[in-house]
Amino acid sequence: INAEYWAAIFACMDLADRTGVRLPIMISGTITDASGRTLSGQTTEAFYTSIRHSGMISVGLNCALGAEQMRPYLERLSQIGECYVSCYPNAGLPNAMGEYDQNPRQMAKAVEDFMESGFVNLIGGCCGTTPDHITAIAEVAAKYKPRPKGQRSTSFVLSGLERMLFSKETMTFMNIGERCNVAGSLKFKRLVKENKWEEACAIAREQVETGAQIIDLNFDDGLLDGPYIMTKFCNLISCDPDICKVPFCVDSSKFPIIEAGLKCLQGKCIVNSISLKGGEDEFREQAKKVMRYGAAVVVMAFDENGQAAEAQAKIDILKRSYKILTEECGFPGEDVIFDPNILTIATGLEEHNNYALNFIEATKVLKTDLPLCKVSGGLSNLSFSFRGLEEIRQAMHSVFLYYAIKEGMDMGIVNAGALPPYTDIKKELLVLCEDAILNRHDKATENLTAYAEEVRAKLQSKKDGGASAVAEAEWRSGTVDERLCHSLVKGITTFIIEDTEEARSNIEKYPKTLNVIEGPLMAGMSVVGELFGAGKMFLPQVIKSARVMKKAVAYLLPFMEKEKEEALAKGIVQASTAGTVVLATVKGDVHDIGKNIVGVVLGCNNYKVVDLGVMVSAEKIWAAAREEKADIIGLSGLITPSLDEMVHNAKEMKRLGFNVPLLIGGATTSKMHTAVKIAPHYPHGVVHVLDASKSVVVVSQLLADEGKKEFLEEIAEINEELRDEHTAGQKERKYLTLEQARAKKLNIDFVAVPPAPKPTFLGEKTLMDYSLAKCVEKIDWNPFFAVWQIRGKYPNRGYPKLFNDETVGVEAKRLFDEAQAMLKDIVDNKLLQARGLLGFYPANAVGDDIEVYADDTRSKVTHTFYGLRQQAGKDGDDPHLCLSDFIAPKESGIPDYIGLFAVSAGFGVEELCAKYEKDHDDFNSIMVKALADRLAEAFAECLHEEIRQNYWGYQPEESLEASALLRQQYQGIRPAPGYPSQPDHLEKVTMWDLAKIEEHTTVDGKGASLTESYAINPAASTCALVFAHRNSKYFAVGKVTKEQVSDYASRRSMDIATTERNIGNILGYDP
C-alpha cells in the first residue's frame, strides 16, 4: 500500500472523528505482475489487512493485469474480504505497441468467470476498455447474483509484506524480536549512534531469520532525536523485503515517536504502548489515532495511580481500559493486546517474590473474561536480578513462558534465537527457576541466588586459574579493613560483629565510632557499587550487603550514642554526616527497584530516608522536602519521558528557592544528559549517581562539613566540561564561503614534487607484542607531570629542567624516580602488553575527501576519508588547508597512498590497577594509567619512525634526536581523528573497518576496540592516518560555517543534526 492510500484513509477517519461525517470509502489496488504482489511488494492478503481498518464499503483489484491473470488474486480477496469486492481489469495484456487486443465479447467472457464463481459485487473495466466493453460486461452480469457480503472476522491479523494470521491452531506463541531496541541492546544503540545503519538493519534481518515473527522498534534515549531516528530506520527497513515481510511493533513511551514510525511502515503494525497513566482523555485520544493508522495496540497495566503489581489490580485496570477502547472508541477487541507488566523477581525484597505469578494469574482471568484480547509482555525485566548470567536468564524466560502460555499468553518481546527449549534446561536449574517464578516457598529466591553465585564463582575460577577459591579460604587472614570489605561484598554476617568491634577498638586509627562507618564500612559499600555497576553482583546480593551494613551500624549505634552524651556533657556539639534524604520516582514513571535499594543502603548508613514512592508530582516532592527539612533530594526514573520531567523538577527547584543538592539516578539517565539538560537549570549542585552503592559516597561528601564546597565545585567543573563537549560556545568571526576556501586550497604540483614512493607492502601488518623497552626511550615526560599537576616556573618549566625548580623540583624528582621503578617492573615482568597495527592503501583525493582503493588498479573504492577545510579568514595568501590537499588528486592520474596505524599499551592496565585498588593504593593505580598513556604515545612515535625509515621507507636515512622528534621535524604527518586536522572522531570508524583493527589486535577476547563515542579501548591507545608528502603539515581546521557542515553531512549521507553533534566543538555558529 502506498503513502497516498494511507493519507487518504487517515484523512477520512480523522474527518469522521472531528465532524461526524463518515464518507463511504472504496479502495482498489493493483497486482503488478505474476508474483501476485502490489507495487510496494505486498501480497493480496497483506494489502487487505493493511486497509481493513478503514471501514471501506468495497475493496478490489484493477489495472496491470488482464482478467485471466488476475483471477487467483481476486479469488483470495473474495475469500477474506468482509465488505463488497470489486474488479475492473484491463482488456487483456498490452501488445508490443502498448495497445489492448481483447474486444468487448472476449473481455465479457473472461470476466464472466468471476461472477459465476461468486467472487465479485462490482465489475467493470480499466485500460483498453470502452463503453462497448462495459455494455457487454453488463449484459453478462445480469445473469448472476452478486457475491454475498463477507462477515467480519474476529481473527487477530497483522501484516508486513505478508499477512500473519494468529490462531492457537497454527501458532501457539508469537515471538517479538527485542534487539532493535536502544534501551535493551547496547550493540544496537551503539550502531544507531554511530549511524551504522547497514549493521543496524542486519540485526533486524537476523532476528527474522532466527524466528522472530514481529520486530520491536524502540529509539527512546534522552540524547537521540527519537522521531527522526524512528523515521530514518523505518524507511531503511521498509526497503528490505527480508525484513519488512514481517509486521513491526512500534515501541515508545513518547507518542510522537510512535506516530513517526506508523507514518513510514506499510502493513498493520502493533503500537507499544498506551495506558491510563495520563488519564482517560489522553487514553481515548491516543487510541483513536492508533485506529486511524490501522494498528493493533498494547495496553499497559498502569492507571492514574501508577503501575499495578498485584494480580487483581492488573485485571481491574486492563478491564477498564478494554471497556473504554471497545465501547467508547469502537476499537476492535481482537486488536487489543494487554501487557500486565512482567516485573523483576528474585530481588531479595519479599514483596517482589509473587510478581511472575501475579502476571500469570492475571493472564488467565483476562483471557477467560475477554476472549478476544491478546496478552503480551517483555521478558527481560523478569530476570534483571541476574544480569551477566545469560544461561540463568534465558532459562527463567523459558520456564516463565511455559506456564504463562498455558494460561493464555499470546506473544512476548524475547530474543527468539536464545531461548532454550523447556525440556533442555538442566534439572537443577529448572527446579530453581520454577520455584522462584511460581513462588513455591520462602527459600526460592535465596536458592536461585546461591546457584547464580556458584555459577559466577566457577566462571571466575576458570578465569583466574582457581586463585579465587584459595583467596576465599584465606580471607579471614586479611586486615580488619579487608575482612569488613569482604563481608560486605559477599553478604556474610557471620563475622561482622567481631570484625566491627576490632575496628572500633583501634582508637588510634578510628578515634570516633563514626569513623568506622565513614572508613572501612563505607569503602566496602563502594566496592559493592562498583561490582553491581559492572554486572558482577545481583540485586539480591546488594540487599544482603545492605543487611550486613545494617548489622554493623546497629552494633555501633550504642557506642555512638554514648560518645554523643559525653560530648554534650562537655558542651561539645558533635558533628555528624547523617541527614535527611527525600527520594521519589518522578511523575509519569513507576520503576522503583533502584530507588528502593538506594533507600535501603542510605538507611543502613544512618541517614533518614523519606521515600515518596512512584509517579510523584513535583508539587508533592517540594512539599515533602520542606516538611522534612530535606538535606538532599533524589529523583529517579527509567523511561525516557522521566528525563524531561527531571528537567522540569530542576527548573521548579530553582523557581521555588531551594538550595539543597539534587541527585539524579535511574537506568535511562547519564552524566551527559544530567550535565547538558538538567544541571544548567539548577545552580546548587546536580549530581548524577550511577548506582545505589555510590549514593552513600556522594551523599556523605555532599553533607560533610569539610570538602562539600570542593566536591560541588568539582561536579560543576565536570558538568561544564561535558557541556563544552556537547556544544561549544561560539564567537563572531569572519569566514570565507566554502567555494572561496576551496579556491584557496594548497595547490601542490604533484609532478614537480611527486608523492612518496609506494610502500613496501599494501594491506595490514600486526605487531602483537611490541618492545616496551623501545617505547620507554621515546617517552615524552611533560604530559606525565601535567597529570600530577607538577608545574615548574620559567626557566624550569619542562622536563628535565623541572627538577631544578625551587618549589616543585624535589617532588618532581621523587615522582620521576618512582615512575622509573614502576616502568622497570612493567618492562622486566611484562605486566603490560603493547599491540599495534599499521596499514597502507592506494588512495587519491577527490575534492575535500580521500578515496581508498581495493588495489593498485584503483577501479574499486572501498572506503572514503572525509575532510574538513579551514574557513576562518586569514591574513595574506596563506592557503586554507584540508587533509586531502596532501594526496594527489584523482584527476591527475598520479598514484598516491595513505597509511594508518593504531597502537595500544593498555593491555594489562585494568588488571594491574585492580591489584592496586584492591589494596586501596590509588597512587600506584594512577601511576600505572599515567605511564600506560605515555607508553602508548611513545609506541606511536616509534612506529611512525619505523614507517618513515622501513615500512614505507620514504626517509630511510633519517636520524633525528628525541627532541627533534617531539618538535615534529620529520617528513610527513600523522593526524589523529578527533584532533585539530580532522575533528570528527567518526573517521576512526572508517579506519577500524578498513583495517579490521579490533579483529587483528584481539587476544583472548580483548582487542583495540571503539566505544560508542569513538574512544579507543583500552584507554592507553592512540591512532592516526599517515601522510608522507614532504609538503604535508599539521594544522587546525578551526571553526566552520553551516554551509560546510551541510556539505560535509551530504557527502557522508548523514543528517545535519547528527553531524553537528559529531563536530560540535568546531561549529562557528549556534546549531
Tab-separated table of N, CA, C and O in Angstrom, residues 617-681:
chain	number	residue	atom	x	y	z
A	617	SER	N	4.470	13.804	41.731
A	617	SER	CA	4.494	15.109	41.069
A	617	SER	C	5.527	16.021	41.720
A	617	SER	O	5.930	15.817	42.877
A	618	ALA	N	5.938	17.041	40.993
A	618	ALA	CA	6.901	17.999	41.531
A	618	ALA	C	6.361	18.659	42.794
A	618	ALA	O	7.098	18.867	43.761
A	619	GLU	N	5.065	18.957	42.797
A	619	GLU	CA	4.465	19.631	43.951
A	619	GLU	C	4.589	18.788	45.216
A	619	GLU	O	4.897	19.297	46.298
A	620	LYS	N	4.366	17.475	45.107
A	620	LYS	CA	4.466	16.587	46.265
A	620	LYS	C	5.911	16.495	46.758
A	620	LYS	O	6.166	16.410	47.959
A	621	ILE	N	6.837	16.489	45.809
A	621	ILE	CA	8.256	16.403	46.192
A	621	ILE	C	8.651	17.634	46.981
A	621	ILE	O	9.298	17.537	48.041
A	622	TRP	N	8.274	18.819	46.500
A	622	TRP	CA	8.692	20.036	47.193
A	622	TRP	C	8.014	20.156	48.553
A	622	TRP	O	8.643	20.601	49.521
A	623	ALA	N	6.755	19.760	48.631
A	623	ALA	CA	6.048	19.826	49.913
A	623	ALA	C	6.720	18.925	50.947
A	623	ALA	O	6.933	19.326	52.107
A	624	ALA	N	7.070	17.711	50.518
A	624	ALA	CA	7.726	16.776	51.437
A	624	ALA	C	9.109	17.269	51.827
A	624	ALA	O	9.529	17.145	52.989
A	625	ALA	N	9.818	17.829	50.876
A	625	ALA	CA	11.168	18.316	51.164
A	625	ALA	C	11.140	19.416	52.215
A	625	ALA	O	12.001	19.463	53.109
A	626	ARG	N	10.157	20.289	52.123
A	626	ARG	CA	10.064	21.376	53.101
A	626	ARG	C	9.604	20.853	54.460
A	626	ARG	O	10.126	21.240	55.505
A	627	GLU	N	8.640	19.953	54.438
A	627	GLU	CA	8.125	19.415	55.700
A	627	GLU	C	9.197	18.630	56.447
A	627	GLU	O	9.310	18.706	57.668
A	628	GLU	N	9.995	17.857	55.704
A	628	GLU	CA	11.020	17.013	56.333
A	628	GLU	C	12.354	17.735	56.514
A	628	GLU	O	13.302	17.157	57.022
A	629	LYS	N	12.424	18.989	56.047
A	629	LYS	CA	13.683	19.743	56.089
A	629	LYS	C	14.805	18.944	55.433
A	629	LYS	O	15.864	18.679	56.014
A	630	ALA	N	14.554	18.554	54.204
A	630	ALA	CA	15.477	17.681	53.473
A	630	ALA	C	16.828	18.351	53.258
A	630	ALA	O	16.916	19.551	52.976
A	631	ASP	N	17.871	17.538	53.388
A	631	ASP	CA	19.228	17.985	53.081
A	631	ASP	C	19.590	17.697	51.627
A	631	ASP	O	20.465	18.351	51.060
A	632	ILE	N	18.953	16.688	51.071
A	632	ILE	CA	19.201	16.279	49.684
A	632	ILE	C	17.902	15.767	49.104
A	632	ILE	O	17.097	15.128	49.796
A	633	ILE	N	17.690	16.025	47.803
A	633	ILE	CA	16.543	15.465	47.082
A	633	ILE	C	17.077	14.556	45.989
A	633	ILE	O	18.004	14.921	45.255
A	634	GLY	N	16.515	13.365	45.884
A	634	GLY	CA	16.934	12.406	44.857
A	634	GLY	C	15.791	12.062	43.935
A	634	GLY	O	14.707	11.679	44.391
A	635	LEU	N	15.995	12.217	42.631
A	635	LEU	CA	14.985	11.893	41.629
A	635	LEU	C	15.405	10.671	40.836
A	635	LEU	O	16.557	10.563	40.407
A	636	SER	N	14.466	9.755	40.615
A	636	SER	CA	14.758	8.516	39.894
A	636	SER	C	13.779	8.336	38.750
A	636	SER	O	12.651	8.830	38.792
A	637	GLY	N	14.239	7.634	37.725
A	637	GLY	CA	13.370	7.323	36.601
A	637	GLY	C	14.029	6.340	35.677
A	637	GLY	O	15.256	6.254	35.624
A	638	LEU	N	13.214	5.590	34.938
A	638	LEU	CA	13.760	4.620	33.994
A	638	LEU	C	13.350	4.939	32.565
A	638	LEU	O	14.156	4.854	31.656
A	639	ILE	N	12.120	5.329	32.354
A	639	ILE	CA	11.669	5.556	30.986
A	639	ILE	C	12.127	6.937	30.506
A	639	ILE	O	12.382	7.842	31.302
A	640	THR	N	12.164	7.110	29.205
A	640	THR	CA	12.710	8.338	28.611
A	640	THR	C	11.960	9.607	29.024
A	640	THR	O	12.605	10.626	29.288
A	641	PRO	N	10.648	9.629	29.067
A	641	PRO	CA	9.973	10.868	29.472
A	641	PRO	C	10.377	11.355	30.856
A	641	PRO	O	10.228	12.536	31.159
A	642	SER	N	10.877	10.454	31.708
A	642	SER	CA	11.320	10.865	33.035
A	642	SER	C	12.437	11.888	32.958
A	642	SER	O	12.586	12.726	33.847
A	643	LEU	N	13.222	11.815	31.891
A	643	LEU	CA	14.309	12.779	31.728
A	643	LEU	C	13.745	14.187	31.595
A	643	LEU	O	14.266	15.140	32.181
A	644	ASP	N	12.689	14.334	30.815
A	644	ASP	CA	12.058	15.647	30.670
A	644	ASP	C	11.439	16.112	31.985
A	644	ASP	O	11.490	17.298	32.325
A	645	GLU	N	10.875	15.170	32.712
A	645	GLU	CA	10.273	15.512	33.998
A	645	GLU	C	11.329	15.980	34.991
A	645	GLU	O	11.093	16.878	35.804
A	646	MET	N	12.508	15.375	34.919
A	646	MET	CA	13.598	15.798	35.802
A	646	MET	C	14.048	17.218	35.475
A	646	MET	O	14.395	17.992	36.379
A	647	VAL	N	14.060	17.559	34.194
A	647	VAL	CA	14.381	18.937	33.802
A	647	VAL	C	13.351	19.887	34.415
A	647	VAL	O	13.697	20.941	34.972
A	648	HIS	N	12.094	19.508	34.319
A	648	HIS	CA	11.017	20.326	34.907
A	648	HIS	C	11.218	20.480	36.405
A	648	HIS	O	11.064	21.581	36.962
A	649	ASN	N	11.578	19.386	37.082
A	649	ASN	CA	11.800	19.442	38.525
A	649	ASN	C	12.930	20.399	38.875
A	649	ASN	O	12.832	21.176	39.837
A	650	ALA	N	14.020	20.340	38.109
A	650	ALA	CA	15.163	21.220	38.374
A	650	ALA	C	14.752	22.691	38.230
A	650	ALA	O	15.126	23.542	39.051
A	651	LYS	N	13.985	23.002	37.176
A	651	LYS	CA	13.531	24.370	36.973
A	651	LYS	C	12.658	24.834	38.142
A	651	LYS	O	12.767	25.982	38.620
A	652	GLU	N	11.774	23.936	38.608
A	652	GLU	CA	10.890	24.286	39.710
A	652	GLU	C	11.660	24.483	41.007
A	652	GLU	O	11.337	25.366	41.813
A	653	MET	N	12.684	23.669	41.237
A	653	MET	CA	13.503	23.827	42.443
A	653	MET	C	14.139	25.213	42.475
A	653	MET	O	14.191	25.872	43.518
A	654	LYS	N	14.623	25.659	41.337
A	654	LYS	CA	15.221	26.995	41.273
A	654	LYS	C	14.161	28.071	41.505
A	654	LYS	O	14.370	29.019	42.271
A	655	ARG	N	13.013	27.913	40.848
A	655	ARG	CA	11.953	28.922	40.960
A	655	ARG	C	11.461	29.052	42.391
A	655	ARG	O	11.166	30.165	42.864
A	656	LEU	N	11.387	27.930	43.116
A	656	LEU	CA	10.850	27.926	44.474
A	656	LEU	C	11.901	28.241	45.526
A	656	LEU	O	11.601	28.242	46.719
A	657	GLY	N	13.143	28.471	45.098
A	657	GLY	CA	14.168	28.914	46.036
A	657	GLY	C	14.857	27.816	46.818
A	657	GLY	O	15.444	28.091	47.874
A	658	PHE	N	14.820	26.578	46.337
A	658	PHE	CA	15.547	25.503	47.019
A	658	PHE	C	17.054	25.703	46.843
A	658	PHE	O	17.515	26.253	45.830
A	659	ASN	N	17.824	25.232	47.826
A	659	ASN	CA	19.279	25.328	47.718
A	659	ASN	C	19.990	24.060	48.172
A	659	ASN	O	21.165	24.088	48.521
A	660	VAL	N	19.266	22.935	48.186
A	660	VAL	CA	19.879	21.661	48.563
A	660	VAL	C	20.304	20.920	47.301
A	660	VAL	O	19.738	21.123	46.226
A	661	PRO	N	21.315	20.064	47.400
A	661	PRO	CA	21.776	19.327	46.214
A	661	PRO	C	20.693	18.414	45.649
A	661	PRO	O	19.817	17.927	46.381
A	662	LEU	N	20.788	18.180	44.347
A	662	LEU	CA	19.835	17.326	43.630
A	662	LEU	C	20.577	16.121	43.058
A	662	LEU	O	21.552	16.278	42.321
A	663	LEU	N	20.130	14.916	43.421
A	663	LEU	CA	20.700	13.681	42.883
A	663	LEU	C	19.823	13.169	41.755
A	663	LEU	O	18.598	13.189	41.851
A	664	ILE	N	20.459	12.677	40.684
A	664	ILE	CA	19.744	12.132	39.530
A	664	ILE	C	20.193	10.688	39.343
A	664	ILE	O	21.390	10.398	39.315
A	665	GLY	N	19.243	9.772	39.198
A	665	GLY	CA	19.595	8.363	39.004
A	665	GLY	C	18.537	7.625	38.227
A	665	GLY	O	17.423	8.112	38.031
A	666	GLY	N	18.894	6.435	37.783
A	666	GLY	CA	17.972	5.604	37.014
A	666	GLY	C	18.618	5.145	35.729
A	666	GLY	O	19.579	5.751	35.237
A	667	ALA	N	18.095	4.055	35.164
A	667	ALA	CA	18.749	3.388	34.044
A	667	ALA	C	18.868	4.269	32.806
A	667	ALA	O	19.819	4.152	32.046
A	668	THR	N	17.913	5.154	32.568
A	668	THR	CA	17.946	5.963	31.346
A	668	THR	C	18.817	7.206	31.499
A	668	THR	O	19.193	7.828	30.514
A	669	THR	N	19.116	7.578	32.733
A	669	THR	CA	19.879	8.794	32.962
A	669	THR	C	21.357	8.576	32.644
A	669	THR	O	21.831	7.452	32.537
A	670	SER	N	22.070	9.665	32.499
A	670	SER	CA	23.503	9.585	32.227
A	670	SER	C	24.168	10.867	32.695
A	670	SER	O	23.507	11.885	32.918
A	671	LYS	N	25.491	10.809	32.829
A	671	LYS	CA	26.230	12.013	33.194
A	671	LYS	C	26.039	13.101	32.140
A	671	LYS	O	25.880	14.272	32.455
A	672	MET	N	26.095	12.686	30.879
A	672	MET	CA	25.986	13.659	29.802
A	672	MET	C	24.628	14.345	29.824
A	672	MET	O	24.531	15.573	29.746
A	673	HIS	N	23.571	13.573	29.918
A	673	HIS	CA	22.237	14.166	29.923
A	673	HIS	C	22.053	15.054	31.147
A	673	HIS	O	21.480	16.142	31.058
A	674	THR	N	22.544	14.604	32.293
A	674	THR	CA	22.438	15.399	33.511
A	674	THR	C	23.138	16.734	33.350
A	674	THR	O	22.617	17.789	33.721
A	675	ALA	N	24.354	16.689	32.781
A	675	ALA	CA	25.136	17.914	32.613
A	675	ALA	C	24.519	18.858	31.592
A	675	ALA	O	24.478	20.069	31.799
A	676	VAL	N	24.037	18.304	30.484
A	676	VAL	CA	23.572	19.138	29.376
A	676	VAL	C	22.140	19.627	29.578
A	676	VAL	O	21.829	20.787	29.319
A	677	LYS	N	21.280	18.746	30.056
A	677	LYS	CA	19.854	19.065	30.089
A	677	LYS	C	19.346	19.518	31.458
A	677	LYS	O	18.376	20.280	31.535
A	678	ILE	N	19.946	19.023	32.549
A	678	ILE	CA	19.379	19.290	33.877
A	678	ILE	C	20.179	20.332	34.652
A	678	ILE	O	19.634	21.310	35.150
A	679	ALA	N	21.490	20.122	34.767
A	679	ALA	CA	22.320	20.987	35.602
A	679	ALA	C	22.206	22.473	35.288
A	679	ALA	O	22.229	23.296	36.210
A	680	PRO	N	22.085	22.871	34.009
A	680	PRO	CA	22.008	24.316	33.742
A	680	PRO	C	20.804	25.016	34.386
A	680	PRO	O	20.808	26.236	34.520
A	681	HIS	N	19.803	24.249	34.784
A	681	HIS	CA	18.580	24.848	35.314
A	681	HIS	C	18.572	24.950	36.838
A	681	HIS	O	17.606	25.455	37.421
